[in-house]
């Protein structure tokens, strides 16, 4: 059954234009072509990335965080309470008012004590600034090096300047060593991100990140198998061109360098919009969607490849809305750039400050208060 499924999956009419097939990609006359089995190399590369990341975060990112003055918030630990812990882990981390009242009866605590317990417990689960900084610094390092390496691999290639060159001679396109390693390293890196997603900082766009990683891995793998390598290298270069700006802005944000964070973020927003909302859809997708049909009839692989690109473009639009919202808030109100996708720590002081404000308002209206009674001249109450 698996053999039959494999034969159906790899049939030539699904992946190639009419008249072309896998035989066209067999090595001959010293010319080497991409093969599906090459993708297995990405698995050990992904594992190597996971190991390198652990070493990097301990030996480079942590000392760098200390140098930049990254300071973790001191979080108060909640006292152990089996009833509240069970509710927190099994039901919800944010109990409703009626649930708080029910928990008060079960534990004998006041509403404020129960609410404070849940606030502190949620804070305990939030990642520390140091963890966020180390993660951002690792991604910054990879994206910057990947962009430089990708630019070096493509700077002398004609399809970087004339996108129609992507399809000249397709699918008989010789594989270059630089293309091989560019692909395997990128695929291995995104594989490592997918492996580490459970332990990485979870943001509000967690599901979108998973979709992005899976779509990217499928796109890289598919483009490799059917020799869409020239298009694939351009797509990877476009994506790497802005990501390192974002990660560096995060690093300065965690370090408290507000101005550096804000201005780098504005540069990131400009590069992101130009590369993801202009170059990617109007140059690259145009050249993969419109131009190929002038050479050959559309086939399943053509639709599948462009469908993955459209998924990525939808994600680009989603993230662009978040980015523009943050940038406009900064430019109009000079507010600090914050990642809207991250949860903020909840402070215990907020509730107490509200109570103090109420007391001050009461004092202004009725004068000083002592033991719940208004105090008059010489500390004599009115009835005295």
mmCIF file of C-alpha atoms in Angstrom:
data_model
loop_
_atom_site.group_PDB
_atom_site.id
_atom_site.type_symbol
_atom_site.label_atom_id
_atom_site.label_comp_id
_atom_site.label_asym_id
_atom_site.label_seq_id
_atom_site.Cartn_x
_atom_site.Cartn_y
_atom_site.Cartn_z
ATOM 1 C CA UNK A 1 0.000 0.000 0.000
ATOM 2 C CA UNK A 2 2.818 2.393 0.901
ATOM 3 C CA UNK A 3 4.535 1.544 -2.362
ATOM 4 C CA UNK A 4 1.388 2.337 -4.338
ATOM 5 C CA UNK A 5 0.920 5.581 -2.396
ATOM 6 C CA UNK A 6 4.521 6.543 -3.120
ATOM 7 C CA UNK A 7 4.101 5.847 -6.831
ATOM 8 C CA UNK A 8 0.941 7.957 -6.939
ATOM 9 C CA UNK A 9 2.551 10.792 -4.952
ATOM 10 C CA UNK A 10 5.645 11.008 -7.135
ATOM 11 C CA UNK A 11 3.965 10.592 -10.509
ATOM 12 C CA UNK A 12 5.449 13.014 -13.002
ATOM 13 C CA UNK A 13 2.211 14.649 -14.155
ATOM 14 C CA UNK A 14 1.750 16.069 -10.634
ATOM 15 C CA UNK A 15 5.153 17.710 -10.329
ATOM 16 C CA UNK A 16 6.295 18.545 -13.849
ATOM 17 C CA UNK A 17 4.918 20.212 -16.978
ATOM 18 C CA UNK A 18 3.834 17.876 -19.760
ATOM 19 C CA UNK A 19 6.734 16.189 -21.503
ATOM 20 C CA UNK A 20 9.152 16.556 -18.551
ATOM 21 C CA UNK A 21 9.876 14.208 -15.656
ATOM 22 C CA UNK A 22 12.310 12.778 -13.153
ATOM 23 C CA UNK A 23 14.551 11.425 -15.909
ATOM 24 C CA UNK A 24 15.407 15.007 -16.807
ATOM 25 C CA UNK A 25 16.929 15.468 -13.334
ATOM 26 C CA UNK A 26 19.296 12.482 -13.430
ATOM 27 C CA UNK A 27 22.991 13.383 -13.077
ATOM 28 C CA UNK A 28 24.832 13.236 -16.383
ATOM 29 C CA UNK A 29 27.856 14.734 -18.111
ATOM 30 C CA UNK A 30 29.186 16.143 -14.838
ATOM 31 C CA UNK A 31 25.956 18.058 -14.189
ATOM 32 C CA UNK A 32 24.384 17.500 -10.757
ATOM 33 C CA UNK A 33 20.691 18.014 -9.938
ATOM 34 C CA UNK A 34 18.726 18.233 -6.703
ATOM 35 C CA UNK A 35 17.234 14.967 -5.403
ATOM 36 C CA UNK A 36 14.501 14.346 -2.837
ATOM 37 C CA UNK A 37 16.723 12.097 -0.705
ATOM 38 C CA UNK A 38 19.102 15.031 -0.162
ATOM 39 C CA UNK A 39 16.535 16.555 2.201
ATOM 40 C CA UNK A 40 17.350 13.973 4.891
ATOM 41 C CA UNK A 41 20.582 15.895 5.462
ATOM 42 C CA UNK A 42 18.469 18.668 7.016
ATOM 43 C CA UNK A 43 17.533 16.462 10.013
ATOM 44 C CA UNK A 44 21.062 16.127 11.463
ATOM 45 C CA UNK A 45 21.655 19.788 10.608
ATOM 46 C CA UNK A 46 18.557 20.696 12.669
ATOM 47 C CA UNK A 47 19.878 18.684 15.623
ATOM 48 C CA UNK A 48 23.278 20.369 15.275
ATOM 49 C CA UNK A 49 21.528 23.749 15.330
ATOM 50 C CA UNK A 50 19.783 22.810 18.586
ATOM 51 C CA UNK A 51 23.139 21.936 20.161
ATOM 52 C CA UNK A 52 24.867 25.062 18.820
ATOM 53 C CA UNK A 53 21.983 27.176 20.103
ATOM 54 C CA UNK A 54 22.402 25.853 23.657
ATOM 55 C CA UNK A 55 26.139 26.562 23.549
ATOM 56 C CA UNK A 56 25.592 30.009 22.005
ATOM 57 C CA UNK A 57 22.991 31.066 24.562
ATOM 58 C CA UNK A 58 25.228 30.083 27.473
ATOM 59 C CA UNK A 59 28.587 31.311 26.208
ATOM 60 C CA UNK A 60 27.634 34.324 24.064
ATOM 61 C CA UNK A 61 24.070 35.505 24.684
ATOM 62 C CA UNK A 62 24.177 35.405 28.495
ATOM 63 C CA UNK A 63 27.418 37.438 28.835
ATOM 64 C CA UNK A 64 26.097 39.853 26.182
ATOM 65 C CA UNK A 65 22.882 40.279 28.165
ATOM 66 C CA UNK A 66 24.912 41.122 31.248
ATOM 67 C CA UNK A 67 27.018 43.591 29.247
ATOM 68 C CA UNK A 68 23.907 45.374 27.928
ATOM 69 C CA UNK A 69 22.336 45.497 31.367
ATOM 70 C CA UNK A 70 19.451 43.073 30.866
ATOM 71 C CA UNK A 71 17.810 42.712 34.255
ATOM 72 C CA UNK A 72 15.166 40.189 35.166
ATOM 73 C CA UNK A 73 12.098 41.225 37.115
ATOM 74 C CA UNK A 74 12.053 39.730 40.592
ATOM 75 C CA UNK A 75 8.871 37.707 40.750
ATOM 76 C CA UNK A 76 7.238 36.716 43.994
ATOM 77 C CA UNK A 77 6.498 33.012 44.289
ATOM 78 C CA UNK A 78 3.024 31.999 45.310
ATOM 79 C CA UNK A 79 2.511 29.903 48.437
ATOM 80 C CA UNK A 80 1.577 26.325 47.615
ATOM 81 C CA UNK A 81 -2.182 25.887 47.533
ATOM 82 C CA UNK A 82 -3.443 22.562 46.104
ATOM 83 C CA UNK A 83 -6.964 23.880 45.421
ATOM 84 C CA UNK A 84 -5.866 26.972 43.532
ATOM 85 C CA UNK A 85 -3.046 25.110 41.751
ATOM 86 C CA UNK A 86 -5.444 22.437 40.537
ATOM 87 C CA UNK A 87 -7.864 25.083 39.260
ATOM 88 C CA UNK A 88 -5.014 26.971 37.564
ATOM 89 C CA UNK A 89 -3.586 23.910 35.798
ATOM 90 C CA UNK A 90 -6.776 22.068 34.881
ATOM 91 C CA UNK A 91 -9.480 24.716 34.358
ATOM 92 C CA UNK A 92 -8.246 28.244 33.607
ATOM 93 C CA UNK A 93 -5.490 30.686 34.486
ATOM 94 C CA UNK A 94 -7.944 33.586 34.517
ATOM 95 C CA UNK A 95 -10.917 32.722 36.783
ATOM 96 C CA UNK A 96 -14.143 34.702 36.483
ATOM 97 C CA UNK A 97 -15.555 36.713 39.370
ATOM 98 C CA UNK A 98 -18.003 33.938 40.275
ATOM 99 C CA UNK A 99 -15.178 31.369 40.197
ATOM 100 C CA UNK A 100 -13.083 33.592 42.481
ATOM 101 C CA UNK A 101 -15.993 33.747 44.953
ATOM 102 C CA UNK A 102 -16.292 29.948 44.870
ATOM 103 C CA UNK A 103 -12.531 29.538 45.406
ATOM 104 C CA UNK A 104 -12.724 31.927 48.358
ATOM 105 C CA UNK A 105 -15.206 29.622 50.060
ATOM 106 C CA UNK A 106 -13.067 26.561 49.371
ATOM 107 C CA UNK A 107 -9.799 28.077 50.588
ATOM 108 C CA UNK A 108 -10.951 30.531 53.232
ATOM 109 C CA UNK A 109 -9.045 33.356 51.523
ATOM 110 C CA UNK A 110 -10.387 36.782 50.639
ATOM 111 C CA UNK A 111 -11.097 37.808 47.026
ATOM 112 C CA UNK A 112 -7.997 39.978 46.940
ATOM 113 C CA UNK A 113 -5.809 37.132 48.175
ATOM 114 C CA UNK A 114 -7.162 34.731 45.530
ATOM 115 C CA UNK A 115 -6.778 37.288 42.730
ATOM 116 C CA UNK A 116 -3.244 38.111 43.889
ATOM 117 C CA UNK A 117 -2.365 34.402 43.947
ATOM 118 C CA UNK A 118 -3.501 33.979 40.329
ATOM 119 C CA UNK A 119 -1.622 37.123 39.219
ATOM 120 C CA UNK A 120 1.614 35.930 40.762
ATOM 121 C CA UNK A 121 1.088 32.405 39.470
ATOM 122 C CA UNK A 122 0.622 33.694 35.898
ATOM 123 C CA UNK A 123 3.758 35.810 36.263
ATOM 124 C CA UNK A 124 5.733 32.727 37.314
ATOM 125 C CA UNK A 125 4.868 31.034 34.026
ATOM 126 C CA UNK A 126 5.914 33.997 31.909
ATOM 127 C CA UNK A 127 9.394 33.754 30.362
ATOM 128 C CA UNK A 128 12.097 35.888 31.904
ATOM 129 C CA UNK A 129 13.740 38.809 30.119
ATOM 130 C CA UNK A 130 16.985 36.844 29.961
ATOM 131 C CA UNK A 131 15.267 33.948 28.174
ATOM 132 C CA UNK A 132 13.698 36.364 25.674
ATOM 133 C CA UNK A 133 17.035 38.106 25.105
ATOM 134 C CA UNK A 134 18.914 34.861 24.528
ATOM 135 C CA UNK A 135 16.299 33.655 22.060
ATOM 136 C CA UNK A 136 16.342 36.966 20.161
ATOM 137 C CA UNK A 137 20.143 37.069 20.034
ATOM 138 C CA UNK A 138 20.297 33.524 18.597
ATOM 139 C CA UNK A 139 17.810 34.348 15.862
ATOM 140 C CA UNK A 140 19.517 37.678 15.146
ATOM 141 C CA UNK A 141 22.842 35.910 14.660
ATOM 142 C CA UNK A 142 21.408 33.285 12.322
ATOM 143 C CA UNK A 143 19.287 35.664 10.222
ATOM 144 C CA UNK A 144 22.159 38.110 9.782
ATOM 145 C CA UNK A 145 24.637 35.395 8.771
ATOM 146 C CA UNK A 146 22.037 33.724 6.518
ATOM 147 C CA UNK A 147 21.289 37.012 4.760
ATOM 148 C CA UNK A 148 24.999 37.723 4.188
ATOM 149 C CA UNK A 149 25.613 34.159 2.952
ATOM 150 C CA UNK A 150 22.543 34.242 0.706
ATOM 151 C CA UNK A 151 23.560 37.574 -0.789
ATOM 152 C CA UNK A 152 27.070 36.285 -1.403
ATOM 153 C CA UNK A 153 25.668 33.168 -3.125
ATOM 154 C CA UNK A 154 23.331 35.165 -5.391
ATOM 155 C CA UNK A 155 25.199 38.410 -6.049
ATOM 156 C CA UNK A 156 26.670 37.137 -9.323
ATOM 157 C CA UNK A 157 23.605 35.188 -10.479
ATOM 158 C CA UNK A 158 21.564 36.613 -13.385
ATOM 159 C CA UNK A 159 18.188 35.669 -11.847
ATOM 160 C CA UNK A 160 18.825 38.087 -8.977
ATOM 161 C CA UNK A 161 18.528 40.953 -11.471
ATOM 162 C CA UNK A 162 16.224 39.467 -14.105
ATOM 163 C CA UNK A 163 13.586 37.269 -12.456
ATOM 164 C CA UNK A 164 12.639 35.632 -15.748
ATOM 165 C CA UNK A 165 16.031 33.899 -15.612
ATOM 166 C CA UNK A 166 14.543 31.721 -12.850
ATOM 167 C CA UNK A 167 12.838 29.611 -15.530
ATOM 168 C CA UNK A 168 15.418 29.588 -18.304
ATOM 169 C CA UNK A 169 16.058 25.894 -19.050
ATOM 170 C CA UNK A 170 13.642 24.651 -16.360
ATOM 171 C CA UNK A 171 13.699 21.966 -15.027
ATOM 172 C CA UNK A 172 17.201 21.102 -16.246
ATOM 173 C CA UNK A 173 18.963 23.529 -13.893
ATOM 174 C CA UNK A 174 22.370 22.478 -12.567
ATOM 175 C CA UNK A 175 22.718 22.476 -8.783
ATOM 176 C CA UNK A 176 25.544 24.648 -7.450
ATOM 177 C CA UNK A 177 27.344 23.863 -4.149
ATOM 178 C CA UNK A 178 26.363 27.266 -2.744
ATOM 179 C CA UNK A 179 22.698 26.534 -3.498
ATOM 180 C CA UNK A 180 22.948 23.114 -1.862
ATOM 181 C CA UNK A 181 24.289 24.433 1.416
ATOM 182 C CA UNK A 182 22.028 27.488 1.415
ATOM 183 C CA UNK A 183 19.021 25.199 1.137
ATOM 184 C CA UNK A 184 20.143 22.595 3.680
ATOM 185 C CA UNK A 185 21.123 25.190 6.295
ATOM 186 C CA UNK A 186 17.870 27.136 5.926
ATOM 187 C CA UNK A 187 15.792 23.951 6.040
ATOM 188 C CA UNK A 188 17.743 22.681 9.052
ATOM 189 C CA UNK A 189 17.246 25.971 10.889
ATOM 190 C CA UNK A 190 13.474 26.036 10.379
ATOM 191 C CA UNK A 191 13.367 22.385 11.391
ATOM 192 C CA UNK A 192 15.157 23.295 14.638
ATOM 193 C CA UNK A 193 12.614 26.082 15.253
ATOM 194 C CA UNK A 194 9.808 23.560 14.866
ATOM 195 C CA UNK A 195 11.530 21.143 17.271
ATOM 196 C CA UNK A 196 12.081 23.852 19.916
ATOM 197 C CA UNK A 197 8.671 25.529 19.602
ATOM 198 C CA UNK A 198 7.408 23.896 22.817
ATOM 199 C CA UNK A 199 10.213 25.431 24.901
ATOM 200 C CA UNK A 200 10.493 28.803 23.120
ATOM 201 C CA UNK A 201 8.707 31.963 24.260
ATOM 202 C CA UNK A 202 5.035 31.613 23.332
ATOM 203 C CA UNK A 203 3.486 34.742 21.844
ATOM 204 C CA UNK A 204 -0.047 35.638 20.857
ATOM 205 C CA UNK A 205 0.646 34.694 17.228
ATOM 206 C CA UNK A 206 1.843 31.218 18.239
ATOM 207 C CA UNK A 207 -0.496 29.455 15.784
ATOM 208 C CA UNK A 208 0.545 31.755 12.957
ATOM 209 C CA UNK A 209 4.193 31.004 13.730
ATOM 210 C CA UNK A 210 3.522 27.264 13.488
ATOM 211 C CA UNK A 211 1.753 27.744 10.149
ATOM 212 C CA UNK A 212 4.685 29.878 8.944
ATOM 213 C CA UNK A 213 7.305 27.286 9.943
ATOM 214 C CA UNK A 214 5.370 24.393 8.365
ATOM 215 C CA UNK A 215 4.645 26.348 5.155
ATOM 216 C CA UNK A 216 8.309 27.391 4.923
ATOM 217 C CA UNK A 217 9.555 23.820 5.380
ATOM 218 C CA UNK A 218 7.081 22.532 2.766
ATOM 219 C CA UNK A 219 8.011 25.329 0.376
ATOM 220 C CA UNK A 220 11.752 24.721 0.712
ATOM 221 C CA UNK A 221 11.341 20.933 0.406
ATOM 222 C CA UNK A 222 8.990 21.068 -2.577
ATOM 223 C CA UNK A 223 11.037 23.659 -4.474
ATOM 224 C CA UNK A 224 14.092 21.458 -3.940
ATOM 225 C CA UNK A 225 12.421 18.278 -5.204
ATOM 226 C CA UNK A 226 11.151 19.796 -8.466
ATOM 227 C CA UNK A 227 14.194 22.020 -9.044
ATOM 228 C CA UNK A 228 12.541 25.378 -8.320
ATOM 229 C CA UNK A 229 15.846 26.213 -6.650
ATOM 230 C CA UNK A 230 16.414 29.594 -8.244
ATOM 231 C CA UNK A 231 13.012 30.824 -7.075
ATOM 232 C CA UNK A 232 13.585 29.246 -3.662
ATOM 233 C CA UNK A 233 16.892 31.019 -3.068
ATOM 234 C CA UNK A 234 15.343 34.391 -3.931
ATOM 235 C CA UNK A 235 12.415 33.773 -1.570
ATOM 236 C CA UNK A 236 14.758 32.858 1.285
ATOM 237 C CA UNK A 237 16.910 35.935 0.659
ATOM 238 C CA UNK A 238 13.861 38.231 0.745
ATOM 239 C CA UNK A 239 12.703 36.722 4.052
ATOM 240 C CA UNK A 240 16.119 36.943 5.695
ATOM 241 C CA UNK A 241 16.577 40.592 4.700
ATOM 242 C CA UNK A 242 14.401 42.062 7.478
ATOM 243 C CA UNK A 243 14.268 39.492 10.277
ATOM 244 C CA UNK A 244 17.621 40.387 11.822
ATOM 245 C CA UNK A 245 16.459 44.001 12.280
ATOM 246 C CA UNK A 246 13.456 42.777 14.280
ATOM 247 C CA UNK A 247 15.541 40.506 16.508
ATOM 248 C CA UNK A 248 18.100 43.262 17.192
ATOM 249 C CA UNK A 249 15.260 45.656 18.122
ATOM 250 C CA UNK A 250 13.979 43.043 20.575
ATOM 251 C CA UNK A 251 17.441 42.705 22.106
ATOM 252 C CA UNK A 252 17.720 46.458 22.749
ATOM 253 C CA UNK A 253 14.145 46.514 24.042
ATOM 254 C CA UNK A 254 14.920 43.841 26.638
ATOM 255 C CA UNK A 255 18.090 45.742 27.585
ATOM 256 C CA UNK A 256 16.082 48.946 28.144
ATOM 257 C CA UNK A 257 17.795 50.870 25.337
ATOM 258 C CA UNK A 258 14.594 52.610 24.269
ATOM 259 C CA UNK A 259 15.886 54.916 21.519
ATOM 260 C CA UNK A 260 17.986 52.220 19.844
ATOM 261 C CA UNK A 261 15.022 49.827 19.932
ATOM 262 C CA UNK A 262 12.594 52.389 18.519
ATOM 263 C CA UNK A 263 14.729 53.503 15.573
ATOM 264 C CA UNK A 264 15.838 49.998 14.617
ATOM 265 C CA UNK A 265 12.198 48.943 14.692
ATOM 266 C CA UNK A 266 11.287 51.742 12.269
ATOM 267 C CA UNK A 267 14.060 50.540 9.914
ATOM 268 C CA UNK A 268 12.727 46.988 10.272
ATOM 269 C CA UNK A 269 9.170 48.135 9.498
ATOM 270 C CA UNK A 270 10.325 49.923 6.334
ATOM 271 C CA UNK A 271 12.402 46.936 5.110
ATOM 272 C CA UNK A 272 9.608 44.483 5.990
ATOM 273 C CA UNK A 273 6.980 46.433 4.051
ATOM 274 C CA UNK A 274 9.244 46.887 1.013
ATOM 275 C CA UNK A 275 10.384 43.249 0.857
ATOM 276 C CA UNK A 276 7.236 41.407 2.022
ATOM 277 C CA UNK A 277 4.431 43.614 0.688
ATOM 278 C CA UNK A 278 6.044 44.940 -2.515
ATOM 279 C CA UNK A 279 8.979 42.846 -3.759
ATOM 280 C CA UNK A 280 7.595 39.458 -2.680
ATOM 281 C CA UNK A 281 4.067 39.721 -4.186
ATOM 282 C CA UNK A 282 4.688 42.037 -7.165
ATOM 283 C CA UNK A 283 8.028 40.647 -8.320
ATOM 284 C CA UNK A 284 8.560 37.121 -7.034
ATOM 285 C CA UNK A 285 4.976 35.796 -6.894
ATOM 286 C CA UNK A 286 4.260 37.527 -10.197
ATOM 287 C CA UNK A 287 7.222 35.728 -11.736
ATOM 288 C CA UNK A 288 6.128 32.336 -10.306
ATOM 289 C CA UNK A 289 2.417 32.794 -11.026
ATOM 290 C CA UNK A 290 2.165 34.708 -14.333
ATOM 291 C CA UNK A 291 5.398 34.123 -16.246
ATOM 292 C CA UNK A 292 5.607 30.265 -16.122
ATOM 293 C CA UNK A 293 2.253 29.826 -17.901
ATOM 294 C CA UNK A 294 3.762 31.589 -20.921
ATOM 295 C CA UNK A 295 6.285 28.714 -21.136
ATOM 296 C CA UNK A 296 4.229 25.624 -20.209
ATOM 297 C CA UNK A 297 0.705 24.558 -19.232
ATOM 298 C CA UNK A 298 -0.191 24.840 -15.505
ATOM 299 C CA UNK A 299 0.081 21.595 -13.506
ATOM 300 C CA UNK A 300 -0.480 20.515 -9.909
ATOM 301 C CA UNK A 301 3.031 21.449 -8.762
ATOM 302 C CA UNK A 302 2.583 24.925 -10.190
ATOM 303 C CA UNK A 303 -0.603 25.463 -8.149
ATOM 304 C CA UNK A 304 0.862 23.836 -5.022
ATOM 305 C CA UNK A 305 3.995 26.004 -5.086
ATOM 306 C CA UNK A 306 2.087 29.229 -5.595
ATOM 307 C CA UNK A 307 -0.495 28.204 -2.999
ATOM 308 C CA UNK A 308 2.277 27.984 -0.392
ATOM 309 C CA UNK A 309 3.538 31.405 -1.458
ATOM 310 C CA UNK A 310 0.030 32.839 -0.994
ATOM 311 C CA UNK A 311 -0.147 31.373 2.522
ATOM 312 C CA UNK A 312 3.112 33.146 3.332
ATOM 313 C CA UNK A 313 1.781 36.369 1.825
ATOM 314 C CA UNK A 314 -1.348 36.199 4.008
ATOM 315 C CA UNK A 315 0.905 35.855 7.052
ATOM 316 C CA UNK A 316 2.958 38.820 5.827
ATOM 317 C CA UNK A 317 -0.184 40.953 5.695
ATOM 318 C CA UNK A 318 -1.216 39.802 9.191
ATOM 319 C CA UNK A 319 2.186 40.730 10.648
ATOM 320 C CA UNK A 320 2.352 43.970 8.639
ATOM 321 C CA UNK A 321 -0.846 45.171 10.347
ATOM 322 C CA UNK A 322 0.737 44.569 13.774
ATOM 323 C CA UNK A 323 3.983 46.257 12.722
ATOM 324 C CA UNK A 324 2.279 49.322 11.244
ATOM 325 C CA UNK A 325 0.105 49.676 14.359
ATOM 326 C CA UNK A 326 3.206 49.753 16.583
ATOM 327 C CA UNK A 327 5.101 52.108 14.239
ATOM 328 C CA UNK A 328 2.205 54.586 14.014
ATOM 329 C CA UNK A 329 1.844 54.608 17.792
ATOM 330 C CA UNK A 330 5.521 55.427 18.142
ATOM 331 C CA UNK A 331 5.637 58.095 15.412
ATOM 332 C CA UNK A 332 2.460 59.911 16.528
ATOM 333 C CA UNK A 333 2.722 59.629 20.305
ATOM 334 C CA UNK A 334 6.437 58.892 20.778
ATOM 335 C CA UNK A 335 5.455 55.815 22.776
ATOM 336 C CA UNK A 336 7.874 53.031 23.553
ATOM 337 C CA UNK A 337 7.944 50.257 20.952
ATOM 338 C CA UNK A 338 6.524 47.115 22.521
ATOM 339 C CA UNK A 339 5.822 43.718 21.038
ATOM 340 C CA UNK A 340 2.014 43.428 21.021
ATOM 341 C CA UNK A 341 2.379 39.661 20.742
ATOM 342 C CA UNK A 342 4.038 39.319 24.163
ATOM 343 C CA UNK A 343 2.241 39.064 27.473
ATOM 344 C CA UNK A 344 3.127 41.721 30.029
ATOM 345 C CA UNK A 345 3.805 40.994 33.689
ATOM 346 C CA UNK A 346 0.909 41.778 35.986
ATOM 347 C CA UNK A 347 1.813 43.826 39.067
ATOM 348 C CA UNK A 348 0.414 43.365 42.538
ATOM 349 C CA UNK A 349 0.637 47.078 43.138
ATOM 350 C CA UNK A 350 -2.117 47.980 40.682
ATOM 351 C CA UNK A 351 -4.944 46.964 42.975
ATOM 352 C CA UNK A 352 -3.321 48.544 46.035
ATOM 353 C CA UNK A 353 -2.731 51.808 44.148
ATOM 354 C CA UNK A 354 -6.424 51.916 43.267
ATOM 355 C CA UNK A 355 -7.321 51.529 46.936
ATOM 356 C CA UNK A 356 -4.875 54.285 47.905
ATOM 357 C CA UNK A 357 -6.340 56.574 45.264
ATOM 358 C CA UNK A 358 -9.824 55.985 46.666
ATOM 359 C CA UNK A 359 -8.600 56.783 50.172
ATOM 360 C CA UNK A 360 -6.967 60.016 48.984
ATOM 361 C CA UNK A 361 -10.155 61.098 47.244
ATOM 362 C CA UNK A 362 -12.069 60.366 50.412
ATOM 363 C CA UNK A 363 -9.612 62.461 52.425
ATOM 364 C CA UNK A 364 -9.956 65.396 50.042
ATOM 365 C CA UNK A 365 -13.727 65.327 50.372
ATOM 366 C CA UNK A 366 -14.102 64.680 54.091
ATOM 367 C CA UNK A 367 -10.747 65.568 55.637
ATOM 368 C CA UNK A 368 -8.398 63.163 57.469
ATOM 369 C CA UNK A 369 -9.766 59.765 58.420
ATOM 370 C CA UNK A 370 -8.936 57.802 61.541
ATOM 371 C CA UNK A 371 -10.308 54.335 62.158
ATOM 372 C CA UNK A 372 -13.047 54.943 59.643
ATOM 373 C CA UNK A 373 -14.287 58.215 61.235
ATOM 374 C CA UNK A 374 -13.716 61.758 59.984
ATOM 375 C CA UNK A 375 -11.280 63.659 62.165
ATOM 376 C CA UNK A 376 -11.818 67.361 62.982
ATOM 377 C CA UNK A 377 -9.867 70.005 64.879
ATOM 378 C CA UNK A 378 -7.653 68.714 67.689
ATOM 379 C CA UNK A 379 -8.581 65.127 66.775
ATOM 380 C CA UNK A 380 -12.092 65.588 68.210
ATOM 381 C CA UNK A 381 -14.906 63.914 66.370
ATOM 382 C CA UNK A 382 -17.945 65.952 65.458
ATOM 383 C CA UNK A 383 -20.153 64.216 67.981
ATOM 384 C CA UNK A 384 -17.686 65.046 70.754
#
